[in-house]
mmCIF file of C-alpha atoms in Angstrom:
data_model
loop_
_atom_site.group_PDB
_atom_site.id
_atom_site.type_symbol
_atom_site.label_atom_id
_atom_site.label_comp_id
_atom_site.label_asym_id
_atom_site.label_seq_id
_atom_site.Cartn_x
_atom_site.Cartn_y
_atom_site.Cartn_z
ATOM 1 C CA MET A 1 -3.909 12.479 8.218
ATOM 2 C CA TYR A 2 -2.133 9.406 10.061
ATOM 3 C CA HIS A 3 -4.153 7.563 12.960
ATOM 4 C CA LYS A 4 -3.357 6.344 16.022
ATOM 5 C CA SER A 5 0.219 6.327 17.638
ATOM 6 C CA LEU A 6 2.833 3.867 17.138
ATOM 7 C CA SER A 7 5.290 2.397 19.917
ATOM 8 C CA ARG A 8 8.949 2.849 19.601
ATOM 9 C CA ARG A 9 9.144 -0.838 20.109
ATOM 10 C CA GLY A 10 7.044 -1.814 17.294
ATOM 11 C CA PHE A 11 8.405 0.862 15.066
ATOM 12 C CA LEU A 12 12.219 -0.850 16.231
ATOM 13 C CA GLN A 13 11.327 -4.440 15.529
ATOM 14 C CA GLY A 14 12.328 -5.328 12.287
ATOM 15 C CA THR A 15 11.978 -8.821 10.191
ATOM 16 C CA ALA A 16 14.955 -10.704 8.407
ATOM 17 C CA GLY A 17 15.092 -11.119 4.636
ATOM 18 C CA THR A 18 16.256 -9.016 1.482
ATOM 19 C CA VAL A 19 13.614 -7.588 -1.030
ATOM 20 C CA ALA A 20 16.210 -6.232 -2.956
ATOM 21 C CA LEU A 21 15.418 -5.995 -6.899
ATOM 22 C CA ALA A 22 17.354 -5.975 -9.746
ATOM 23 C CA ALA A 23 17.415 -2.805 -11.929
ATOM 24 C CA ALA A 24 19.399 -1.589 -15.242
ATOM 25 C CA GLY A 25 20.282 1.874 -15.220
ATOM 26 C CA MET A 26 19.211 4.533 -17.748
ATOM 27 C CA PRO A 27 21.176 7.703 -18.287
ATOM 28 C CA PHE A 28 19.756 11.140 -17.589
ATOM 29 C CA LEU A 29 19.136 13.008 -20.556
ATOM 30 C CA GLY A 30 18.952 16.517 -20.509
ATOM 31 C CA ALA A 31 20.675 18.821 -17.768
ATOM 32 C CA GLN A 32 18.478 20.272 -15.382
ATOM 33 C CA GLN A 33 19.136 23.870 -14.500
ATOM 34 C CA ALA A 34 16.288 24.770 -11.960
ATOM 35 C CA TYR A 35 18.240 23.419 -8.903
ATOM 36 C CA ALA A 36 19.716 25.465 -6.105
ATOM 37 C CA ALA A 37 22.824 27.640 -6.931
ATOM 38 C CA ASP A 38 24.710 26.137 -3.722
ATOM 39 C CA LEU A 39 24.446 22.355 -4.779
ATOM 40 C CA ALA A 40 28.124 21.756 -5.616
ATOM 41 C CA SER A 41 28.729 22.588 -1.721
ATOM 42 C CA GLN A 42 26.120 20.060 -0.979
ATOM 43 C CA GLU A 43 26.119 15.916 -1.174
ATOM 44 C CA LEU A 44 23.513 13.416 -1.480
ATOM 45 C CA ARG A 45 23.558 9.987 0.825
ATOM 46 C CA THR A 46 20.586 8.078 0.064
ATOM 47 C CA VAL A 47 18.948 4.879 1.240
ATOM 48 C CA GLY A 48 16.272 2.861 -0.437
ATOM 49 C CA LEU A 49 15.765 -0.540 -2.072
ATOM 50 C CA SER A 50 18.005 -1.339 -5.155
ATOM 51 C CA VAL A 51 15.334 -0.821 -7.651
ATOM 52 C CA THR A 52 15.827 3.296 -7.357
ATOM 53 C CA VAL A 53 19.568 3.017 -5.504
ATOM 54 C CA GLN A 54 21.133 2.553 -8.763
ATOM 55 C CA GLU A 55 25.003 3.436 -9.586
ATOM 56 C CA ARG A 56 23.974 4.779 -12.940
ATOM 57 C CA ILE A 57 21.181 6.905 -11.878
ATOM 58 C CA LEU A 58 23.178 8.589 -9.110
ATOM 59 C CA ASN A 59 25.955 9.048 -11.489
ATOM 60 C CA ASP A 60 23.438 10.924 -13.736
ATOM 61 C CA PHE A 61 21.876 12.771 -10.838
ATOM 62 C CA LYS A 62 25.340 13.749 -10.021
ATOM 63 C CA ALA A 63 26.380 14.924 -13.426
ATOM 64 C CA ALA A 64 23.131 16.705 -14.380
ATOM 65 C CA SER A 65 22.496 18.802 -10.949
ATOM 66 C CA GLY A 66 26.043 19.577 -9.665
ATOM 67 C CA VAL A 67 25.995 17.905 -6.369
ATOM 68 C CA ARG A 68 29.477 17.559 -5.010
ATOM 69 C CA SER A 69 28.670 14.003 -4.039
ATOM 70 C CA VAL A 70 26.979 11.040 -4.340
ATOM 71 C CA SER A 71 26.276 7.902 -2.455
ATOM 72 C CA GLY A 72 23.562 5.498 -2.239
ATOM 73 C CA LYS A 73 22.916 2.392 -0.162
ATOM 74 C CA ALA A 74 20.571 -0.503 -1.220
ATOM 75 C CA ASP A 75 18.691 -2.118 1.701
ATOM 76 C CA ILE A 76 14.874 -3.549 2.872
ATOM 77 C CA PHE A 77 12.652 -1.109 4.329
ATOM 78 C CA PRO A 78 12.682 -2.825 7.923
ATOM 79 C CA ASN A 79 16.454 -2.463 8.438
ATOM 80 C CA THR A 80 16.710 1.170 7.696
ATOM 81 C CA GLN A 81 13.318 1.760 9.679
ATOM 82 C CA THR A 82 15.266 0.468 12.685
ATOM 83 C CA GLU A 83 18.400 2.232 11.711
ATOM 84 C CA LEU A 84 16.989 5.693 11.333
ATOM 85 C CA LEU A 85 14.442 5.204 14.424
ATOM 86 C CA SER A 86 17.789 3.944 16.725
ATOM 87 C CA GLY A 87 19.144 7.841 15.899
ATOM 88 C CA SER A 88 21.189 7.489 12.618
ATOM 89 C CA THR A 89 22.286 10.269 10.558
ATOM 90 C CA ALA A 90 23.804 8.763 7.643
ATOM 91 C CA TYR A 91 21.609 9.841 5.293
ATOM 92 C CA ASP A 92 19.874 12.676 3.820
ATOM 93 C CA CYS A 93 16.776 11.137 1.905
ATOM 94 C CA TRP A 94 14.811 7.490 2.622
ATOM 95 C CA GLU A 95 13.601 6.121 -0.757
ATOM 96 C CA ILE A 96 10.881 4.727 1.130
ATOM 97 C CA ILE A 97 7.690 2.558 0.472
ATOM 98 C CA ALA A 98 4.804 4.907 1.459
ATOM 99 C CA GLU A 99 2.865 2.420 3.716
ATOM 100 C CA ARG A 100 5.978 3.112 6.220
ATOM 101 C CA LEU A 101 5.949 6.870 6.280
ATOM 102 C CA PRO A 102 4.270 6.894 9.777
ATOM 103 C CA SER A 103 7.201 5.391 11.225
ATOM 104 C CA ILE A 104 9.451 8.432 10.603
ATOM 105 C CA VAL A 105 6.462 11.401 10.494
ATOM 106 C CA GLN A 106 5.270 10.283 14.112
ATOM 107 C CA THR A 107 8.867 10.403 15.123
ATOM 108 C CA ASP A 108 9.450 13.998 13.847
ATOM 109 C CA LEU A 109 12.312 12.510 11.227
ATOM 110 C CA VAL A 110 10.829 14.234 8.002
ATOM 111 C CA ALA A 111 11.541 17.622 6.342
ATOM 112 C CA PRO A 112 8.355 17.719 4.107
ATOM 113 C CA ILE A 113 9.277 19.142 0.734
ATOM 114 C CA PRO A 114 7.386 21.936 -0.910
ATOM 115 C CA VAL A 115 5.415 21.246 -3.987
ATOM 116 C CA SER A 116 6.746 24.453 -5.461
ATOM 117 C CA SER A 117 10.267 23.533 -4.983
ATOM 118 C CA LEU A 118 9.721 20.719 -7.880
ATOM 119 C CA THR A 119 10.063 22.041 -11.395
ATOM 120 C CA ASN A 120 8.963 18.895 -12.571
ATOM 121 C CA TRP A 121 5.705 18.362 -10.293
ATOM 122 C CA THR A 122 3.411 19.083 -13.270
ATOM 123 C CA GLY A 123 2.182 15.891 -14.884
ATOM 124 C CA ILE A 124 1.771 13.926 -11.960
ATOM 125 C CA GLY A 125 -0.971 11.104 -12.004
ATOM 126 C CA GLU A 126 -4.518 11.854 -10.425
ATOM 127 C CA SER A 127 -3.725 9.082 -8.020
ATOM 128 C CA PHE A 128 -1.538 11.075 -6.170
ATOM 129 C CA LEU A 129 -4.026 13.802 -5.916
ATOM 130 C CA LYS A 130 -7.484 12.591 -6.135
ATOM 131 C CA PRO A 131 -8.545 10.279 -3.529
ATOM 132 C CA SER A 132 -10.578 7.504 -4.890
ATOM 133 C CA ASP A 133 -14.089 7.018 -3.628
ATOM 134 C CA LYS A 134 -13.153 3.230 -3.315
ATOM 135 C CA TRP A 135 -11.142 3.642 0.364
ATOM 136 C CA GLU A 136 -10.744 6.231 2.577
ATOM 137 C CA PRO A 137 -8.192 8.530 2.273
ATOM 138 C CA ARG A 138 -5.070 7.004 4.689
ATOM 139 C CA ALA A 139 -5.898 3.851 2.954
ATOM 140 C CA GLN A 140 -4.574 4.849 -0.350
ATOM 141 C CA ILE A 141 -1.761 6.585 -1.487
ATOM 142 C CA THR A 142 -3.106 10.262 -1.631
ATOM 143 C CA GLY A 143 -3.857 10.004 2.255
ATOM 144 C CA GLN A 144 -0.295 9.010 2.860
ATOM 145 C CA ILE A 145 2.237 11.285 1.096
ATOM 146 C CA TRP A 146 0.914 14.963 1.673
ATOM 147 C CA THR A 147 1.307 17.139 4.827
ATOM 148 C CA ASP A 148 -2.274 18.200 5.031
ATOM 149 C CA GLU A 149 -5.547 18.313 2.553
ATOM 150 C CA SER A 150 -3.894 21.503 1.041
ATOM 151 C CA GLN A 151 -1.615 19.576 -0.809
ATOM 152 C CA THR A 152 1.132 22.006 -0.508
ATOM 153 C CA GLU A 153 4.121 20.101 0.690
ATOM 154 C CA LEU A 154 4.885 16.027 0.778
ATOM 155 C CA TYR A 155 6.360 13.830 3.279
ATOM 156 C CA MET A 156 7.343 11.822 0.345
ATOM 157 C CA VAL A 157 7.661 12.881 -3.412
ATOM 158 C CA PRO A 158 6.645 9.683 -5.454
ATOM 159 C CA SER A 159 9.366 7.886 -7.687
ATOM 160 C CA VAL A 160 8.064 4.716 -8.445
ATOM 161 C CA TYR A 161 4.794 2.492 -8.217
ATOM 162 C CA ASN A 162 3.237 -0.504 -9.531
ATOM 163 C CA PHE A 163 0.368 -3.012 -8.904
ATOM 164 C CA ASP A 164 1.881 -6.189 -7.616
ATOM 165 C CA SER A 165 0.689 -9.752 -8.141
ATOM 166 C CA ILE A 166 1.734 -13.750 -8.778
ATOM 167 C CA GLY A 167 4.347 -14.411 -10.629
ATOM 168 C CA PHE A 168 3.817 -18.157 -12.384
ATOM 169 C CA ARG A 169 5.156 -20.656 -14.944
ATOM 170 C CA PRO A 170 2.349 -20.586 -17.392
ATOM 171 C CA ASP A 171 3.836 -24.174 -18.594
ATOM 172 C CA LEU A 172 3.148 -25.406 -14.983
ATOM 173 C CA VAL A 173 0.302 -23.720 -13.837
ATOM 174 C CA ASP A 174 -3.148 -22.532 -15.409
ATOM 175 C CA ALA A 175 -3.622 -19.133 -15.767
ATOM 176 C CA GLU A 176 -7.010 -19.365 -14.011
ATOM 177 C CA GLU A 177 -5.628 -20.634 -11.293
ATOM 178 C CA ALA A 178 -2.742 -18.163 -11.131
ATOM 179 C CA ALA A 179 -4.957 -15.079 -10.685
ATOM 180 C CA MET A 180 -6.365 -16.108 -7.496
ATOM 181 C CA TRP A 181 -4.439 -15.351 -4.270
ATOM 182 C CA SER A 182 -5.403 -18.307 -2.428
ATOM 183 C CA SER A 183 -3.419 -20.373 -4.760
ATOM 184 C CA LEU A 184 -0.688 -19.630 -3.248
ATOM 185 C CA PHE A 185 -1.995 -21.476 -0.279
ATOM 186 C CA ASP A 186 -3.742 -24.247 -2.422
ATOM 187 C CA PRO A 187 -2.421 -28.114 -1.440
ATOM 188 C CA LYS A 188 -2.486 -28.636 -4.695
ATOM 189 C CA PHE A 189 0.976 -26.443 -5.344
ATOM 190 C CA LYS A 190 2.245 -27.750 -1.849
ATOM 191 C CA GLY A 191 5.984 -27.229 -1.723
ATOM 192 C CA LYS A 192 5.908 -25.372 -5.021
ATOM 193 C CA THR A 193 4.817 -21.891 -3.968
ATOM 194 C CA GLY A 194 6.508 -18.952 -2.366
ATOM 195 C CA LEU A 195 6.139 -16.152 -0.220
ATOM 196 C CA ASN A 196 7.559 -12.581 0.758
ATOM 197 C CA VAL A 197 9.065 -12.053 4.026
ATOM 198 C CA ASP A 198 7.876 -8.863 4.728
ATOM 199 C CA PRO A 199 5.156 -9.095 7.016
ATOM 200 C CA LEU A 200 3.214 -5.918 5.830
ATOM 201 C CA ILE A 201 3.255 -8.106 2.235
ATOM 202 C CA ALA A 202 2.574 -11.575 3.561
ATOM 203 C CA PHE A 203 -0.365 -10.602 6.035
ATOM 204 C CA GLY A 204 -2.090 -8.979 3.200
ATOM 205 C CA GLN A 205 -1.753 -11.829 0.869
ATOM 206 C CA ALA A 206 -2.707 -14.209 3.310
ATOM 207 C CA ILE A 207 -6.338 -12.143 4.066
ATOM 208 C CA MET A 208 -6.862 -11.883 0.622
ATOM 209 C CA ALA A 209 -6.808 -15.581 0.009
ATOM 210 C CA MET A 210 -8.989 -16.095 2.972
ATOM 211 C CA ASN A 211 -11.403 -13.573 1.803
ATOM 212 C CA GLU A 212 -11.668 -15.690 -1.221
ATOM 213 C CA LEU A 213 -11.803 -18.877 0.377
ATOM 214 C CA GLY A 214 -14.688 -17.843 2.566
ATOM 215 C CA LEU A 215 -12.669 -17.845 5.868
ATOM 216 C CA LEU A 216 -12.549 -13.996 6.710
ATOM 217 C CA GLU A 217 -14.027 -10.814 5.193
ATOM 218 C CA VAL A 218 -11.716 -8.122 5.473
ATOM 219 C CA LYS A 219 -12.769 -4.991 3.818
ATOM 220 C CA ASN A 220 -9.329 -3.784 3.663
ATOM 221 C CA PRO A 221 -6.500 -6.503 3.650
ATOM 222 C CA GLY A 222 -3.757 -3.498 4.308
ATOM 223 C CA ASN A 223 -5.364 -2.703 7.741
ATOM 224 C CA PRO A 224 -6.852 -5.972 9.244
ATOM 225 C CA ASP A 225 -8.330 -5.222 12.744
ATOM 226 C CA PRO A 226 -6.619 -8.116 15.837
ATOM 227 C CA ALA A 227 -9.236 -10.842 15.189
ATOM 228 C CA ALA A 228 -7.981 -10.908 11.484
ATOM 229 C CA VAL A 229 -4.510 -10.971 12.264
ATOM 230 C CA GLU A 230 -5.214 -13.645 14.963
ATOM 231 C CA GLU A 231 -6.925 -15.340 11.957
ATOM 232 C CA ALA A 232 -4.400 -14.595 9.424
ATOM 233 C CA ALA A 233 -1.404 -15.852 11.675
ATOM 234 C CA LYS A 234 -3.058 -19.567 12.230
ATOM 235 C CA PHE A 235 -3.513 -19.716 8.659
ATOM 236 C CA LEU A 236 -0.082 -19.015 7.811
ATOM 237 C CA ILE A 237 1.471 -20.931 10.401
ATOM 238 C CA SER A 238 -0.416 -24.029 9.138
ATOM 239 C CA LYS A 239 0.457 -23.248 5.971
ATOM 240 C CA LYS A 240 3.954 -23.257 6.747
ATOM 241 C CA LYS A 241 4.127 -26.410 8.901
ATOM 242 C CA GLU A 242 2.355 -28.465 6.255
ATOM 243 C CA GLY A 243 5.073 -27.746 4.026
ATOM 244 C CA GLN A 244 3.194 -25.465 1.626
ATOM 245 C CA PHE A 245 6.079 -23.188 0.849
ATOM 246 C CA ARG A 246 9.220 -23.927 -1.148
ATOM 247 C CA ALA A 247 10.486 -20.787 -0.029
ATOM 248 C CA LEU A 248 10.070 -17.521 1.978
ATOM 249 C CA TRP A 249 11.760 -15.735 -0.410
ATOM 250 C CA GLY A 250 13.252 -12.178 0.280
ATOM 251 C CA ASP A 251 15.864 -11.973 -2.515
ATOM 252 C CA PHE A 252 15.742 -10.832 -6.175
ATOM 253 C CA GLY A 253 18.073 -13.682 -7.438
ATOM 254 C CA GLU A 254 16.450 -16.399 -5.620
ATOM 255 C CA LEU A 255 13.105 -15.680 -6.522
ATOM 256 C CA VAL A 256 14.706 -15.557 -10.327
ATOM 257 C CA ASN A 257 16.131 -18.794 -9.758
ATOM 258 C CA LEU A 258 13.645 -20.414 -8.372
ATOM 259 C CA LEU A 259 10.771 -19.653 -11.032
ATOM 260 C CA ALA A 260 13.523 -20.264 -13.633
ATOM 261 C CA SER A 261 14.401 -23.994 -12.047
ATOM 262 C CA GLY A 262 10.759 -24.852 -11.622
ATOM 263 C CA GLU A 263 11.213 -25.398 -8.506
ATOM 264 C CA MET A 264 8.568 -22.970 -7.301
ATOM 265 C CA ILE A 265 5.913 -22.394 -10.196
ATOM 266 C CA LEU A 266 3.842 -19.442 -8.445
ATOM 267 C CA ALA A 267 5.142 -16.777 -6.030
ATOM 268 C CA ASP A 268 3.950 -13.363 -4.820
ATOM 269 C CA ALA A 269 6.791 -11.284 -7.011
ATOM 270 C CA TRP A 270 7.713 -8.106 -8.359
ATOM 271 C CA GLN A 271 7.393 -7.847 -11.911
ATOM 272 C CA PRO A 272 11.193 -7.253 -12.850
ATOM 273 C CA ALA A 273 11.573 -10.980 -11.321
ATOM 274 C CA VAL A 274 9.322 -12.481 -14.113
ATOM 275 C CA MET A 275 10.895 -10.414 -16.789
ATOM 276 C CA ALA A 276 14.198 -12.020 -15.824
ATOM 277 C CA VAL A 277 12.975 -15.533 -16.120
ATOM 278 C CA LYS A 278 11.794 -14.610 -19.353
ATOM 279 C CA ALA A 279 15.173 -12.839 -20.098
ATOM 280 C CA GLN A 280 16.602 -16.559 -19.712
ATOM 281 C CA GLY A 281 13.984 -18.130 -22.275
ATOM 282 C CA VAL A 282 11.908 -19.514 -19.473
ATOM 283 C CA GLN A 283 7.996 -19.172 -19.827
ATOM 284 C CA CYS A 284 6.916 -17.535 -17.129
ATOM 285 C CA SER A 285 3.984 -14.976 -16.522
ATOM 286 C CA TYR A 286 2.585 -12.043 -14.349
ATOM 287 C CA ALA A 287 -1.108 -12.961 -13.018
ATOM 288 C CA THR A 288 -4.417 -10.975 -13.828
ATOM 289 C CA MET A 289 -5.905 -11.119 -10.033
ATOM 290 C CA LYS A 290 -9.416 -11.581 -10.180
ATOM 291 C CA THR A 291 -9.736 -10.187 -6.588
ATOM 292 C CA GLY A 292 -7.231 -7.396 -7.590
ATOM 293 C CA TYR A 293 -3.656 -6.002 -7.204
ATOM 294 C CA ARG A 294 -1.670 -4.754 -4.317
ATOM 295 C CA GLY A 295 -1.209 -0.927 -4.880
ATOM 296 C CA TRP A 296 2.253 0.481 -3.347
ATOM 297 C CA ALA A 297 4.267 3.580 -4.435
ATOM 298 C CA ILE A 298 8.173 4.526 -3.372
ATOM 299 C CA GLY A 299 9.805 7.866 -3.225
ATOM 300 C CA VAL A 300 11.944 10.253 -1.713
ATOM 301 C CA SER A 301 11.547 11.424 1.906
ATOM 302 C CA ALA A 302 14.258 14.187 3.146
ATOM 303 C CA LEU A 303 15.613 13.590 6.748
ATOM 304 C CA LYS A 304 15.302 16.382 9.529
ATOM 305 C CA SER A 305 18.865 15.899 10.493
ATOM 306 C CA SER A 306 20.291 16.272 6.807
ATOM 307 C CA PRO A 307 22.256 19.693 5.907
ATOM 308 C CA ASN A 308 21.503 19.131 2.615
ATOM 309 C CA PHE A 309 18.166 19.649 1.855
ATOM 310 C CA ASP A 310 18.219 21.218 -1.304
ATOM 311 C CA ALA A 311 20.217 18.458 -2.767
ATOM 312 C CA VAL A 312 17.383 16.254 -1.733
ATOM 313 C CA VAL A 313 14.764 18.271 -3.409
ATOM 314 C CA ALA A 314 17.038 18.232 -6.470
ATOM 315 C CA TYR A 315 17.170 14.693 -6.534
ATOM 316 C CA ALA A 316 13.750 14.251 -5.806
ATOM 317 C CA ASP A 317 12.745 16.459 -8.639
ATOM 318 C CA TYR A 318 15.398 14.746 -10.533
ATOM 319 C CA TRP A 319 13.444 11.483 -10.404
ATOM 320 C CA LEU A 320 10.175 13.432 -11.672
ATOM 321 C CA SER A 321 12.182 14.667 -14.830
ATOM 322 C CA GLY A 322 11.504 11.577 -17.109
ATOM 323 C CA PRO A 323 14.732 9.694 -17.620
ATOM 324 C CA PRO A 324 15.021 7.702 -14.544
ATOM 325 C CA ALA A 325 12.084 6.388 -14.828
ATOM 326 C CA VAL A 326 12.565 4.794 -17.971
ATOM 327 C CA ALA A 327 14.828 2.298 -16.264
ATOM 328 C CA VAL A 328 12.168 1.209 -13.979
ATOM 329 C CA SER A 329 9.190 1.438 -16.416
ATOM 330 C CA GLU A 330 11.276 -1.108 -18.457
ATOM 331 C CA GLN A 331 11.252 -3.498 -15.861
ATOM 332 C CA GLY A 332 7.582 -3.271 -15.239
ATOM 333 C CA TYR A 333 6.991 -0.319 -12.665
ATOM 334 C CA TYR A 334 5.640 3.124 -13.623
ATOM 335 C CA SER A 335 6.142 6.689 -13.194
ATOM 336 C CA PRO A 336 3.736 8.881 -11.492
ATOM 337 C CA ASN A 337 4.673 11.737 -14.059
ATOM 338 C CA ASP A 338 3.884 11.787 -17.412
ATOM 339 C CA LYS A 339 7.155 13.283 -18.610
ATOM 340 C CA VAL A 340 8.311 9.465 -19.208
ATOM 341 C CA ARG A 341 6.100 9.648 -22.354
ATOM 342 C CA ASN A 342 8.196 12.391 -23.725
ATOM 343 C CA ILE A 343 11.638 10.569 -23.034
ATOM 344 C CA MET A 344 10.801 6.621 -24.063
ATOM 345 C CA ALA A 345 10.607 5.948 -27.647
ATOM 346 C CA PRO A 346 7.533 5.777 -28.432
ATOM 347 C CA GLU A 347 6.597 2.178 -29.176
ATOM 348 C CA LYS A 348 8.238 1.031 -25.846
ATOM 349 C CA TYR A 349 5.896 3.416 -24.095
ATOM 350 C CA ALA A 350 3.004 1.759 -25.705
ATOM 351 C CA PHE A 351 3.783 -1.372 -24.456
ATOM 352 C CA TRP A 352 4.546 -0.356 -21.044
ATOM 353 C CA TYR A 353 1.889 1.915 -20.482
ATOM 354 C CA GLU A 354 -0.697 1.784 -22.837
ATOM 355 C CA GLY A 355 -1.168 -1.948 -23.381
ATOM 356 C CA ALA A 356 0.172 -2.285 -27.030
ATOM 357 C CA PRO A 357 1.776 -5.006 -28.635
ATOM 358 C CA TRP A 358 5.402 -5.374 -28.828
ATOM 359 C CA VAL A 359 7.218 -3.747 -31.729
ATOM 360 C CA GLY A 360 10.981 -4.480 -32.932
ATOM 361 C CA PRO A 361 13.375 -7.408 -32.329
ATOM 362 C CA GLU A 362 13.462 -9.546 -28.886
ATOM 363 C CA GLU A 363 14.283 -8.059 -25.626
ATOM 364 C CA ARG A 364 14.954 -9.773 -22.904
ATOM 365 C CA GLY A 365 12.069 -12.623 -23.744
ATOM 366 C CA ILE A 366 9.610 -10.038 -25.257
ATOM 367 C CA LYS A 367 8.728 -11.028 -28.719
ATOM 368 C CA GLU A 368 6.833 -9.016 -31.683
ATOM 369 C CA GLY A 369 3.232 -8.856 -31.014
ATOM 370 C CA ASP A 370 3.277 -9.449 -27.150
ATOM 371 C CA LEU A 371 1.465 -8.115 -24.713
ATOM 372 C CA ARG A 372 2.196 -6.659 -21.248
ATOM 373 C CA ASP A 373 0.768 -8.923 -18.611
ATOM 374 C CA GLY A 374 -2.197 -7.349 -17.096
ATOM 375 C CA GLY A 375 -2.573 -4.773 -19.772
ATOM 376 C CA SER A 376 -2.501 -0.982 -19.923
ATOM 377 C CA LEU A 377 -1.864 1.043 -16.527
ATOM 378 C CA ALA A 378 -5.277 2.307 -16.496
ATOM 379 C CA THR A 379 -6.666 -1.371 -17.129
ATOM 380 C CA ARG A 380 -4.347 -2.367 -13.956
ATOM 381 C CA ALA A 381 -5.040 0.592 -12.010
ATOM 382 C CA ALA A 382 -9.075 -0.188 -12.176
ATOM 383 C CA ASN A 383 -8.244 -3.455 -10.796
ATOM 384 C CA VAL A 384 -6.807 -2.560 -7.337
ATOM 385 C CA ALA A 385 -7.922 -4.749 -4.190
ATOM 386 C CA TYR A 386 -6.247 -2.062 -1.976
ATOM 387 C CA TRP A 387 -2.880 0.243 -1.294
ATOM 388 C CA HIS A 388 -0.560 -0.785 1.289
ATOM 389 C CA GLN A 389 -0.936 1.156 4.458
ATOM 390 C CA TRP A 390 0.941 0.902 8.105
ATOM 391 C CA PRO A 391 -1.660 -0.823 9.404
ATOM 392 C CA ASP A 392 -3.440 -0.074 13.234
ATOM 393 C CA GLU A 393 -2.322 -3.118 14.905
ATOM 394 C CA TYR A 394 1.161 -3.080 13.547
ATOM 395 C CA ASP A 395 2.358 -4.388 17.022
ATOM 396 C CA LEU A 396 0.433 -7.240 17.204
ATOM 397 C CA LEU A 397 1.051 -7.895 13.472
ATOM 398 C CA ILE A 398 4.890 -8.066 14.249
ATOM 399 C CA GLN A 399 4.595 -10.067 17.047
ATOM 400 C CA LYS A 400 2.535 -12.658 15.136
ATOM 401 C CA TRP A 401 4.707 -12.597 12.028
ATOM 402 C CA ASP A 402 7.352 -13.695 14.417
ATOM 403 C CA GLU A 403 5.766 -16.338 15.773
ATOM 404 C CA PHE A 404 5.272 -17.538 12.104
ATOM 405 C CA LEU A 405 8.596 -17.374 11.259
ATOM 406 C CA SER A 406 9.873 -19.511 14.443
ATOM 407 C CA ALA A 407 6.801 -21.866 13.743
#
């Protein structure tokens, strides 16, 4: 399922920055009774982005499952990867992004979770079950989360996914311009754009932009060959030296503040940041990308070193139950399971998932009649340029990213 062996040096080499995401809690509605009988003797210690590692969600899981104790740590993916590969046994599971799964699969740190142990697996979306003809299996989510083609065990139980875009100020940038990845690098916006500090994100964006500009022709920007990595690095370094970027942002709050103040008028962004800017009464939109979005998924991976496997399975199952998905759905993310439909208010589900107009009082900058940027889930899913994956040239990419940071 996974491609070539990856060096331990490459795994351990991380990059600075924070990709923490602000998130609001949501009660877990209805106790789940299908968990292992001995959960009262187990604990759950999880680590992941703050989009999923939320105190309210963890507390609700504890109350619903009967697990003895629950704790969570919010941290960026490169930091956790380095910590685990250095031998840490501080966690029972990693709420990992699928593209980084090879780092722990090939180092034998994962305990696969059988689908048969997940009572809420029914209703999972086709994107996680059926490969698309558009990409080879390993270049999409179905080729990353399963242990083999029989689809009986999962390296990662998906909990959250989305299709990322550019956040922009529509009062300062035309929507047509913002719909191009190359706009992040356009001299017209010199000193006013933002780039994410995660190299697996930034290189993909640079390559998408270079494809649009006719400087490269890379079919899968998530897995560039050595020549494309070299060219993208030169491009990024030249733009940095020209003063193109207002910030290499890593912190959610920093991104929100820069967009809200107008210091940064377009940037690679998570949809909750756009929502947070709108909630301040400032115009902010999420672009509909002409050449496509970047697809990604986060989920629960059980760590072999954990003595609390049943608690991890219960936690993964809880994420699929519906209620925790409401919290992330109302930030602009998606649940991989359709159970969220039965828990969300119908008018909110229609807005977030089906492209219907907002109904009811204004909420966080969303007003009566507003539409979700990009439209329905089906519309957005049909416009994915590539899914993030672990690149074959990871070591070279990280080497070039370090050169970019120090340029």
